[in-house]
Amino acid sequence: MAKTIEFLNFLSLRGPSIWTYYPVLEVWVDIGDLEDCPSNTVPGLYDRLVQLLPGLVEHRCSYGERGGFLRRLEEGTWPAHIMEHVTLELLTLIGLPGGFGKARETPIRGIYKVVVSAWDEDVTRQALYTARDLLLAAIEDRPFDLTATLEALHDLKDERYLGPSTASIVDAAMSRKIPSIRLSNCSLVQLGYGAARRMIWTAETDRTSAIAEGISRDKNLTKTLLQSCGIPMPEGRSVDSADDAWDAACDLGMPVVIKPEDGNHGRGVFTNLSTQVEVANAYAVAVDEGSGVLIERFVPGVEHRVLVVGGRVAAAARGEEAAVIGDGRSTVLELIELQLNSDPRRGTTENHPLNLVRLDSAARLELERLGLTGDSVPVDGQRVLISRHGNVAHDCTALVHPSVAAHCVLAARVVGLDIAGIDLVTADISQPLRAVNGAVIEVNAGPGLLMHLKPASGEPAPVGHAIIEHLFGPEETGRIPIVGITGSAHKTACAHLLNHFLRLVGRTVGMASSQGLFVKNRCIAAGNQANRVAANRLLINNTVEVAIVENDSRVILSEGLAYDRCAVGVVTSIDVAQHIGPFHIDTPEKVFSVFRTQIDVVLPTGVGVLNADEPMIVDMAELCDGAVLFFTQNPASSVVAAHIEQGGRAVILHARECRFVQGAEEVGCLTLPASDLPALALLSALATGWAFDLNIDLMRAGLDTLSDVLPPGGLG
């Protein structure tokens, strides 16, 4: 009977969870009869897996050394563990980052949890299915077409994952610990949270003006604006017919350039035109590429692209001619394939810095000048020019003359673009433009970054970092204060009381709780909104200055937290028995691992607020990267006594008196009002408010107006 591996459940944990800080896919796997078939009992399995995936040797596994996983494979390990590593290797082979993986038994025989990094959920899900099929083929000694499988996975990744330009900006944000949220399947990404957020769409930002984009698309208007500021530009004008184009060419002097007024990507651009036939043919093509045609004086030299970000030159690249050398036997088309397109740097994906060379209308014009066509056979040694301006993909950032940089920065500013690709032609970019008769020819909005990230030659430029530095000042993190509250009870009351305190300060507060989703105390969505989706709505709302998020254990286990880090993390109480059972949580240790997630994500500058009366919660203090603030209903608590002796903060309740203590000093005291709310709910809220550095008198005023907080039916 054929062996089977069945997927029972998929959980997409898009934020911090019991496993790790980063997005993962958790799949529950039933390996059936394979529970009785560890790897060392399957003849030939080791060799077949290594032959299919030699990269498995790099997996360190529990031994923490190269070859560690293969050692486990030899000694004997179970299919769920093998599938974890096969999935990670498949993701590595298609170029996805990260390699987090776990495989853990559940209390049910044959059922495991397999957890792997999931930078894109669809791609990772498909990689898991592929890993299962590959593993079963290896177990049963059946053929497996790895090449076709990887191609399909790679195509899915290219369709779903961020392109290299956007990814470079997101990676740069990550290096500064600025969080990001992908807002669409395209390249629209939010950097930061709430009121501190910024937005990018590849190389466009929320500072990129629509008016400036419109100006950049109108080449004639751009030329007029730049010339008025003294930027060297080729003379030229709009033309409305082939005859008008020839008249303009005669006025300008040969050679000339013809191009669409609002074209892009070099389509319909013809250079070095010298005859009436060439001008007429070029006009016929250019007029179909845009809303008008522009004719300009031809500027001799090499095309360059200068990237300007936030008023500074971030990178520069130069182009080069594409030409072939005849061998007396091959046609021009054959020579293009043999000498140009065979270059591994050329291709159709974003991983290729150079495009494949094709015989477009401009290339055919160059061949006509030599009396050739694509089917002609050049003589041995004859140089045949295919494209005068090939890919602009060779880094020359270090060579840019200061005056050239100044012209480019001015061009971007005049058009109004915060990020711009300045196209210029010059014989030598290390010399002033006027000294070599160079000129700026175009200003582009939303410029491509790939030529700078993966140049065909030279060093990559850190353009992603330049864009992040443009969007965020040196001290800016893109973060708003987030308060995450979890526990078995009283978390809803704690959230609503804190919301009430912060409203008295005048902050725009967003709150996701089991009572609803609120912004400035206005209910945006009713019902239980203590979930990731609701919290995410707060984080993408640019009016929210503070976010309060209630997280129960089910959210942490099934969705992961909505945020990567928080300013204040609160654990109110834990009833272990309440959480045993669901999601295969069957021990107190596993319950602990669920609730510690909230404390694991407290920022180093933040505060963990913990109930000192519950030993399980006290044990979380050492896991907090920030400071710890305890609250207790036991004035004689030894935990609190030791904490304040070390200079820590604590809120201590004795009868109805609530004392705020830091080190040896009592910094404030207030009396709890009569209320239907449990004392623990009030105490945790006051401790959280103090962790937020709220004034004690302000919180006293908040308690005096509790009726403003309680919704109909009260708080759970």
XYZ file of C-alpha atoms in Angstrom:
716
model
C 0.000 0.000 0.000
C 1.284 3.462 -0.897
C 2.470 5.608 1.965
C 0.598 8.844 2.681
C 1.198 12.148 4.407
C -2.003 14.110 4.993
C -2.263 17.821 5.761
C -4.950 18.328 8.395
C -4.782 22.057 9.082
C -2.908 25.170 7.997
C -2.389 28.113 10.352
C -0.925 31.285 8.896
C 0.870 33.032 11.751
C 1.672 36.383 10.176
C 3.300 37.914 13.233
C 5.125 36.923 16.422
C 3.867 33.613 17.767
C 4.924 30.801 20.075
C 7.459 29.799 17.408
C 9.331 32.930 16.372
C 9.078 36.678 15.749
C 8.591 36.282 11.989
C 5.756 35.007 9.766
C 5.449 31.221 9.632
C 3.047 28.633 8.283
C 2.096 25.961 10.799
C 0.692 22.796 9.261
C -0.700 19.845 11.182
C 0.476 16.680 9.466
C -0.717 13.095 9.789
C 2.067 10.748 8.659
C -0.060 7.643 9.162
C 1.844 4.347 8.896
C 5.074 6.283 8.373
C 5.162 6.742 12.144
C 6.689 3.270 12.103
C 9.204 4.199 9.374
C 11.994 6.479 10.639
C 14.507 7.406 7.949
C 17.130 4.827 8.958
C 14.635 2.034 8.248
C 13.963 3.094 4.624
C 16.667 1.632 2.344
C 18.274 4.206 0.048
C 16.273 7.185 1.391
C 19.391 9.066 2.540
C 21.114 8.746 -0.847
C 18.018 9.664 -2.851
C 17.359 12.806 -0.800
C 20.983 13.956 -1.013
C 20.994 13.352 -4.772
C 17.821 15.391 -5.237
C 18.747 18.154 -2.759
C 22.518 18.325 -2.170
C 22.020 21.633 -0.344
C 20.630 19.711 2.635
C 24.234 19.329 3.776
C 24.127 22.996 4.845
C 21.263 22.369 7.301
C 22.689 22.387 10.812
C 19.620 21.033 12.648
C 19.861 20.204 16.359
C 23.582 19.454 16.188
C 24.312 23.074 15.291
C 26.888 22.205 12.655
C 27.071 21.774 8.903
C 25.709 18.357 8.003
C 23.713 18.170 11.224
C 20.443 17.324 9.509
C 22.046 14.613 7.354
C 23.437 13.115 10.534
C 19.899 13.013 11.954
C 18.741 11.441 8.695
C 21.330 8.687 9.033
C 20.565 8.048 12.693
C 16.824 7.987 12.105
C 14.256 10.771 12.111
C 10.581 10.954 11.170
C 8.955 12.161 7.934
C 7.502 15.346 9.448
C 11.010 16.479 10.420
C 12.360 15.566 6.984
C 9.524 17.459 5.286
C 10.390 20.567 7.314
C 13.956 20.562 5.990
C 12.953 19.695 2.420
C 10.499 22.627 2.417
C 13.165 25.033 3.664
C 15.606 23.824 1.026
C 13.033 24.295 -1.745
C 12.396 27.864 -0.549
C 16.145 28.521 -0.509
C 16.504 27.206 -4.063
C 13.940 29.710 -5.368
C 15.638 32.591 -3.580
C 13.412 33.279 -0.584
C 15.122 34.537 2.596
C 15.158 32.980 6.016
C 15.217 29.391 7.140
C 13.212 28.975 10.340
C 11.733 25.516 10.774
C 10.410 23.248 13.507
C 8.737 19.854 13.613
C 7.058 18.858 16.855
C 4.988 15.874 17.979
C 1.456 16.348 19.261
C -0.274 14.175 21.896
C -1.905 12.222 19.039
C 0.169 9.408 17.542
C 1.342 10.145 13.993
C 0.262 13.789 14.028
C 2.922 16.489 14.020
C 3.155 20.242 13.726
C 5.515 21.347 10.957
C 6.410 25.040 11.070
C 8.384 26.882 8.352
C 9.178 30.482 7.450
C 6.421 32.056 5.345
C 7.456 35.357 3.784
C 4.679 34.607 1.315
C 1.891 32.295 2.441
C 0.925 30.952 -1.003
C 4.493 30.156 -2.005
C 5.238 28.448 1.310
C 2.028 26.420 1.162
C 2.940 25.193 -2.320
C 6.488 24.409 -1.141
C 5.028 22.231 1.639
C 2.902 20.279 -0.854
C 5.950 19.898 -3.094
C 8.111 18.754 -0.172
C 5.527 16.117 0.721
C 5.438 14.790 -2.856
C 9.225 14.779 -3.119
C 9.617 12.970 0.205
C 7.055 10.308 -0.671
C 8.762 9.771 -4.034
C 12.106 9.348 -2.255
C 10.623 6.938 0.288
C 9.015 4.805 -2.429
C 11.976 5.152 -4.845
C 9.899 6.824 -7.560
C 11.166 9.428 -10.090
C 10.631 13.080 -9.220
C 10.998 15.975 -11.704
C 12.713 18.516 -9.463
C 13.575 20.905 -12.316
C 9.977 21.384 -13.423
C 8.822 21.624 -9.827
C 11.322 24.366 -9.006
C 10.372 26.286 -12.144
C 6.722 26.267 -11.097
C 7.629 27.378 -7.559
C 9.900 30.098 -8.923
C 7.128 31.385 -11.201
C 4.743 31.520 -8.254
C 7.345 33.388 -6.197
C 7.906 35.922 -8.985
C 4.157 36.450 -9.204
C 3.555 36.810 -5.467
C 6.684 38.029 -3.744
C 7.972 41.578 -3.592
C 10.190 42.552 -6.515
C 13.866 43.290 -5.806
C 13.381 47.069 -5.849
C 10.616 47.070 -3.235
C 12.312 44.299 -1.273
C 15.510 46.366 -1.039
C 13.577 49.199 0.621
C 11.746 46.851 2.987
C 15.023 45.127 3.879
C 16.614 48.518 4.588
C 13.664 49.368 6.843
C 14.088 46.058 8.631
C 17.762 46.818 9.259
C 16.594 49.991 11.035
C 13.918 47.933 12.884
C 11.157 49.863 11.107
C 8.144 47.550 10.694
C 6.380 47.029 7.386
C 2.923 45.917 6.235
C 2.214 44.825 2.677
C -1.050 46.501 1.665
C -1.697 44.737 -1.648
C -0.461 41.939 -3.860
C 1.448 44.597 -5.782
C 4.330 46.611 -4.377
C 2.319 48.944 -2.141
C 3.931 48.706 1.284
C 3.406 50.633 4.507
C 6.508 51.326 6.563
C 5.827 51.980 10.224
C 2.527 52.051 12.100
C -0.394 54.438 12.500
C 0.372 58.132 12.582
C 4.105 57.422 12.110
C 3.643 55.425 8.904
C 5.101 56.158 5.485
C 4.130 54.445 2.222
C 6.057 53.259 -0.811
C 5.113 51.822 -4.176
C 8.444 50.588 -5.509
C 10.398 53.847 -5.946
C 7.433 56.144 -5.353
C 6.558 57.375 -1.884
C 3.754 59.227 -0.166
C 5.889 62.320 -0.794
C 5.829 61.787 -4.559
C 3.536 64.413 -6.029
C 0.976 63.464 -8.686
C 1.628 66.844 -10.304
C 5.346 66.090 -10.452
C 4.619 62.709 -12.015
C 2.480 64.402 -14.643
C 5.221 66.906 -15.417
C 7.827 64.152 -15.779
C 5.658 62.322 -18.318
C 5.409 65.470 -20.444
C 8.894 65.644 -21.931
C 8.311 69.011 -23.614
C 7.126 70.639 -20.378
C 10.008 69.065 -18.461
C 12.449 70.457 -21.021
C 10.994 73.947 -20.705
C 11.204 73.917 -16.903
C 14.756 72.570 -16.812
C 16.057 74.952 -19.474
C 14.646 77.892 -17.534
C 16.848 76.863 -14.589
C 20.026 76.628 -16.646
C 20.224 72.851 -16.841
C 21.877 71.725 -20.093
C 19.176 70.270 -22.327
C 19.253 69.399 -26.038
C 17.445 71.929 -28.220
C 14.250 70.699 -29.796
C 10.511 71.076 -30.205
C 7.274 69.186 -30.733
C 6.378 68.185 -34.280
C 3.075 67.069 -35.759
C 4.028 65.422 -39.038
C 6.919 63.778 -40.826
C 7.431 66.921 -42.919
C 7.375 69.095 -39.800
C 9.923 66.749 -38.236
C 12.247 67.134 -41.217
C 11.881 70.936 -41.110
C 12.766 70.891 -37.411
C 15.737 68.612 -38.078
C 17.049 71.024 -40.681
C 16.673 73.924 -38.255
C 18.452 72.035 -35.432
C 21.186 70.574 -37.583
C 21.969 66.913 -38.077
C 22.059 64.455 -36.436
C 18.819 64.498 -34.410
C 16.782 62.358 -32.037
C 13.062 61.553 -32.376
C 11.018 60.225 -29.467
C 7.464 60.214 -28.067
C 6.622 63.148 -25.831
C 5.234 60.909 -23.109
C 6.730 57.486 -23.861
C 8.723 55.302 -21.490
C 11.233 52.452 -21.356
C 12.938 53.764 -24.478
C 10.125 52.672 -26.786
C 9.957 54.633 -30.032
C 13.242 56.465 -29.402
C 15.517 56.894 -32.439
C 18.943 58.515 -32.226
C 21.614 59.823 -34.589
C 19.191 60.419 -37.472
C 20.739 62.201 -40.475
C 18.472 61.747 -43.510
C 14.919 62.652 -44.397
C 14.022 58.970 -44.842
C 15.358 58.113 -41.380
C 13.437 61.021 -39.825
C 10.205 60.058 -41.581
C 10.505 56.380 -40.603
C 11.309 57.259 -37.000
C 8.384 59.671 -36.801
C 5.991 56.960 -38.029
C 6.975 54.704 -35.135
C 7.241 57.383 -32.419
C 3.810 58.860 -33.153
C 2.178 55.536 -32.210
C 3.998 55.352 -28.868
C 2.679 58.535 -27.270
C 0.423 61.546 -27.556
C 2.972 63.592 -29.464
C 6.441 63.508 -30.969
C 9.525 65.438 -29.901
C 12.612 66.091 -32.017
C 15.908 67.118 -30.408
C 19.508 67.774 -31.241
C 21.532 64.544 -30.994
C 23.903 64.604 -28.020
C 27.006 62.465 -28.611
C 28.139 60.302 -25.726
C 26.940 57.503 -23.481
C 23.545 57.341 -21.818
C 23.608 57.467 -18.002
C 20.996 57.191 -15.270
C 21.482 59.146 -12.048
C 19.199 58.295 -9.122
C 18.289 61.259 -6.937
C 16.706 60.548 -3.551
C 15.629 63.317 -1.210
C 17.883 65.951 -2.772
C 20.986 63.757 -2.971
C 22.545 61.570 -5.638
C 22.186 57.995 -4.400
C 23.589 56.091 -7.391
C 24.573 56.375 -11.030
C 24.871 53.887 -13.865
C 26.066 54.085 -17.465
C 24.990 52.251 -20.569
C 27.029 50.739 -23.336
C 26.544 49.977 -26.985
C 25.380 46.519 -28.001
C 27.350 45.241 -30.988
C 28.408 41.950 -32.535
C 31.493 40.940 -34.530
C 30.973 39.090 -37.797
C 32.538 35.668 -38.344
C 31.724 35.298 -42.047
C 29.310 32.413 -41.362
C 26.573 33.531 -38.951
C 23.682 35.889 -39.576
C 23.175 38.995 -37.485
C 20.350 37.271 -35.585
C 22.576 34.266 -34.908
C 25.429 36.501 -33.760
C 23.083 38.277 -31.346
C 22.223 34.958 -29.732
C 25.827 33.697 -29.720
C 27.623 36.849 -28.585
C 25.042 38.889 -26.648
C 22.090 36.856 -25.393
C 24.367 34.028 -24.249
C 25.655 36.352 -21.509
C 24.221 34.936 -18.231
C 23.582 38.494 -17.087
C 20.928 38.837 -19.798
C 17.418 37.547 -19.324
C 13.781 38.401 -18.852
C 13.528 38.351 -15.054
C 14.420 40.919 -12.437
C 17.414 38.785 -11.508
C 19.057 39.701 -14.825
C 20.677 43.158 -14.937
C 20.786 43.115 -18.748
C 17.875 42.623 -21.117
C 17.895 40.224 -24.015
C 18.813 42.009 -27.259
C 16.039 42.118 -29.849
C 15.833 43.654 -33.313
C 13.386 46.450 -32.639
C 12.713 49.315 -35.040
C 15.678 51.348 -33.742
C 18.040 48.372 -34.132
C 16.806 47.707 -37.668
C 17.546 51.329 -38.495
C 21.139 50.872 -37.308
C 21.456 47.782 -39.532
C 20.022 49.629 -42.538
C 22.805 52.183 -42.231
C 25.250 49.327 -42.768
C 23.202 47.831 -45.562
C 22.285 44.831 -43.434
C 19.232 43.027 -42.108
C 18.810 40.437 -39.404
C 19.383 37.692 -41.957
C 22.573 39.237 -43.382
C 25.951 37.548 -42.792
C 28.564 40.166 -41.805
C 32.108 39.585 -43.050
C 34.686 38.188 -40.645
C 35.774 40.865 -38.162
C 33.063 43.385 -39.109
C 31.642 45.251 -36.117
C 27.871 45.569 -36.372
C 26.154 48.065 -34.073
C 22.789 46.772 -32.832
C 21.880 49.363 -30.209
C 23.544 52.695 -29.566
C 22.208 52.863 -26.030
C 22.133 49.423 -24.438
C 21.149 48.653 -20.867
C 22.109 51.375 -18.430
C 23.413 48.904 -15.861
C 27.096 49.566 -15.161
C 27.733 51.333 -11.857
C 29.614 54.631 -12.025
C 28.431 56.315 -8.818
C 31.934 57.184 -7.658
C 32.706 58.983 -10.938
C 29.891 61.555 -10.924
C 31.273 65.097 -11.077
C 29.888 67.419 -8.363
C 28.448 69.789 -10.971
C 26.694 66.888 -12.729
C 25.266 65.809 -9.381
C 24.095 69.378 -8.738
C 22.340 69.516 -12.122
C 20.577 66.214 -11.420
C 19.448 67.271 -7.955
C 18.152 70.563 -9.374
C 16.311 68.732 -12.162
C 14.485 66.548 -9.630
C 13.637 69.564 -7.494
C 12.352 71.630 -10.440
C 10.039 68.847 -11.561
C 9.029 68.287 -7.927
C 10.047 64.647 -7.473
C 11.425 63.365 -4.184
C 12.820 60.297 -5.990
C 13.815 60.683 -9.624
C 15.793 58.927 -12.300
C 17.688 61.528 -14.303
C 18.691 60.397 -17.782
C 21.628 62.210 -19.298
C 24.045 61.713 -22.151
C 27.696 62.578 -21.722
C 31.017 61.396 -23.024
C 32.462 61.523 -19.498
C 30.338 61.769 -16.348
C 33.408 62.747 -14.347
C 33.458 66.071 -16.242
C 30.943 68.951 -16.136
C 28.212 68.526 -18.747
C 28.985 71.767 -20.563
C 32.668 70.857 -20.805
C 31.861 67.779 -22.916
C 28.627 69.022 -24.577
C 26.550 66.653 -22.452
C 22.912 67.193 -21.544
C 20.068 66.003 -19.365
C 17.500 64.316 -21.619
C 14.757 63.074 -19.289
C 13.457 63.108 -15.712
C 11.599 59.967 -14.646
C 9.218 59.342 -11.767
C 9.170 55.914 -10.118
C 12.612 54.962 -11.465
C 13.715 51.343 -11.541
C 16.273 50.416 -8.907
C 17.464 47.073 -10.265
C 20.310 48.595 -12.298
C 21.749 49.955 -9.048
C 21.010 46.900 -6.897
C 22.375 44.345 -9.364
C 24.642 46.182 -11.792
C 26.151 44.300 -14.705
C 29.509 45.598 -13.479
C 30.691 47.555 -10.464
C 29.463 47.515 -6.882
C 25.769 47.528 -5.891
C 24.579 50.840 -4.458
C 22.590 50.889 -1.172
C 19.630 52.657 -2.756
C 17.100 51.013 -0.425
C 18.890 52.541 2.554
C 18.960 55.924 0.804
C 15.180 55.838 0.406
C 14.648 54.849 4.048
C 16.944 57.671 5.182
C 14.878 60.019 3.023
C 11.600 58.883 4.591
C 12.716 58.584 8.221
C 15.011 60.860 10.196
C 17.929 59.392 12.186
C 15.850 59.100 15.370
C 12.571 58.073 13.726
C 11.448 54.460 14.040
C 8.114 54.578 12.265
C 6.507 53.353 15.481
C 3.619 54.534 17.580
C 3.200 53.324 21.174
C 1.438 49.952 21.107
C 0.061 48.333 24.238
C -0.550 44.583 23.958
C -2.666 43.035 26.702
C -3.164 39.312 27.259
C -4.232 36.938 30.037
C -7.063 34.658 31.012
C -9.164 37.441 32.568
C -9.441 41.225 33.043
C -7.631 42.116 29.798
C -10.741 43.791 28.326
C -11.251 45.972 31.394
C -7.555 46.852 31.433
C -7.725 47.898 27.762
C -10.816 50.105 28.165
C -9.530 51.780 31.321
C -6.196 52.576 29.663
C -8.054 53.932 26.642
C -10.012 56.201 28.996
C -6.824 57.460 30.692
C -5.144 58.232 27.366
C -8.182 60.069 26.055
C -7.872 62.427 29.012
C -4.357 63.250 27.801
C -5.747 64.110 24.364
C -4.137 61.258 22.418
C -5.881 59.728 19.402
C -6.243 56.162 20.642
C -7.241 53.106 18.659
C -8.375 50.023 20.573
C -9.159 46.483 19.419
C -10.940 44.566 22.188
C -13.553 41.889 22.681
C -16.071 44.751 23.049
C -15.342 46.229 19.606
C -12.942 48.245 17.487
C -12.656 51.878 18.565
C -10.856 54.994 17.325
C -11.166 58.108 19.511
C -13.834 56.152 21.420
C -15.970 55.880 18.290
C -16.995 52.293 17.566
C -15.719 51.312 14.121
C -16.821 47.680 14.356
C -18.989 46.030 17.006
C -18.613 42.594 18.541
C -15.457 40.734 19.439
C -12.590 42.521 17.701
C -9.769 41.001 19.727
C -8.136 39.569 16.628
C -5.315 40.236 14.216
C -7.484 41.707 11.456
C -8.954 44.353 13.756
C -5.555 45.209 15.214
C -4.167 45.540 11.710
C -6.889 48.073 10.915
C -5.532 50.241 13.716
C -1.955 49.944 12.531
C -2.781 51.097 8.984
C -4.906 54.014 10.237
C -2.679 57.080 10.021
C -4.771 59.010 12.551
C -3.992 56.550 15.366
C -1.305 57.831 17.732
C -1.563 55.017 20.299
C -2.854 51.484 19.722
C -4.261 49.230 22.460
C -4.649 45.605 21.412
C -6.288 42.833 23.401
C -4.890 39.395 22.560
C -6.323 36.150 23.836
C -4.532 32.822 23.608
C -6.485 31.731 20.525
C -5.280 34.810 18.592
C -1.661 34.097 19.490
C -1.991 30.430 18.518
C -4.013 30.794 15.319
C -2.969 34.169 13.871
C 0.114 35.510 15.615
C 0.364 39.059 16.930
C -0.502 41.905 14.567
C 2.615 43.896 15.480
C 6.285 42.975 15.636
C 7.119 44.827 18.870
C 5.208 46.860 21.442
C 5.935 49.651 23.910
C 4.032 47.981 26.747
C 3.179 44.302 27.116
C 0.724 43.231 29.824
C -0.103 39.797 31.271
C -3.012 40.102 33.693
C -3.555 36.521 34.911
C -3.323 32.913 33.717
C -5.763 30.099 34.464
C -3.827 27.099 33.109
C -6.825 24.751 33.072
C -8.721 27.172 30.830
C -6.129 26.819 28.059
C -5.364 23.101 28.137
C -6.712 21.258 25.100
C -7.113 23.504 22.032
C -4.259 23.564 19.497
C -2.637 20.561 21.221
C -1.673 22.693 24.219
C -1.503 19.954 26.842
C 0.976 21.061 29.530
C 1.506 24.115 31.758
C 4.817 24.649 29.970
C 3.003 25.033 26.656
C 0.496 27.434 28.232
C 3.457 29.460 29.453
C 4.923 29.541 25.920
C 1.668 31.001 24.600
C 1.425 33.939 27.005
C 5.141 34.704 27.067
C 4.766 35.715 23.397
C 3.365 39.061 24.528
C 6.390 39.737 26.724
C 8.879 38.468 24.133
C 7.967 41.401 21.860
C 8.383 44.265 24.339
C 10.860 46.786 22.949
C 14.135 47.397 24.813
C 12.785 50.890 25.521
C 9.431 49.482 26.630
C 7.894 47.961 29.743
C 6.491 44.556 30.619
C 3.608 44.816 33.119
C 3.285 41.567 35.083
C 1.087 40.147 37.832
C 3.515 39.415 40.682
C 0.987 37.178 42.441
C 1.225 34.403 39.832
C 4.553 32.523 39.702
C 4.108 31.572 36.019
C 3.807 35.247 35.084
C 6.705 36.244 37.337
C 8.910 33.824 35.383
C 8.282 35.933 32.285
C 10.175 38.898 33.732
C 13.547 37.558 32.637
C 12.260 37.260 29.061
C 11.407 40.954 28.769
C 13.850 43.071 26.744
C 12.548 46.220 28.419
C 11.954 47.202 32.022
C 9.519 45.271 34.219
C 6.733 46.787 36.293
C 4.994 44.424 38.738
C 1.530 44.809 40.244
C 0.353 42.908 43.299
C -2.485 42.558 45.765
C -0.032 41.198 48.335
C 1.774 44.008 50.185
C 4.201 41.417 51.574
C 5.128 39.984 48.163
C 8.759 38.819 48.228
C 8.886 39.128 44.429
C 7.941 42.791 44.582
C 10.223 43.462 47.549
C 13.234 42.106 45.651
C 12.220 44.022 42.528
C 11.912 47.423 44.152
C 15.116 46.812 46.099
C 16.842 46.754 42.703
C 15.231 50.084 41.803
C 12.283 48.602 39.906
C 8.722 49.882 39.785
C 5.644 48.264 41.314
C 1.993 49.071 41.998
C 0.906 47.596 45.331
C -2.702 47.287 46.483
C -3.444 47.164 50.205
C -7.141 47.155 51.060
C -8.365 49.903 48.664
C -5.130 51.926 48.741
C -3.007 51.693 45.623
C 0.665 52.662 46.139
C 3.043 53.490 43.304
C 6.579 52.570 44.342
C 9.903 52.970 42.592
C 12.916 51.701 44.462
C 12.778 52.928 48.028
C 10.416 55.805 47.178
C 6.635 55.901 47.085
C 5.875 58.309 44.270
C 2.097 58.361 44.617
C -1.000 56.834 46.136
C -4.687 56.727 45.293
C -7.797 55.054 46.629
C -9.730 52.742 44.340
C -13.324 53.920 43.875
C -16.322 51.714 44.472
C -16.859 49.815 41.249
C -18.312 46.642 39.802
C -14.928 46.004 38.234
C -12.665 43.534 40.082
C -9.780 45.072 41.959
C -7.334 43.123 39.766
C -8.773 44.766 36.646
C -8.345 48.242 38.136
C -4.880 47.416 39.438
C -3.602 46.098 36.123
C -4.955 49.171 34.315
C -3.266 51.560 36.764
C 0.020 49.664 36.449
C -0.224 49.823 32.656
C -0.977 53.533 32.763
C 2.063 54.116 34.946
C 4.190 52.027 32.593
C 2.999 54.528 29.997
C 4.278 57.289 32.316
C 0.797 58.699 32.832
C 0.402 61.133 35.707
C -1.079 59.510 38.810
C -3.443 62.448 39.389
C -4.722 62.067 35.837
C -5.450 58.378 36.434
C -7.242 59.320 39.656
C -9.449 61.633 37.604
C -9.999 58.783 35.170
C -11.188 56.482 37.953
C -13.573 59.181 39.150
C -15.275 59.086 35.741
C -15.540 55.307 35.331
C -19.132 55.600 34.141
C -17.742 57.032 30.884
C -15.790 53.811 30.334
C -18.316 51.080 30.952
C -20.292 49.999 27.882
C -23.774 48.498 28.283
C -23.419 45.116 29.938
C -20.110 46.029 31.551
C -16.639 44.728 30.780
C -15.427 41.140 30.903
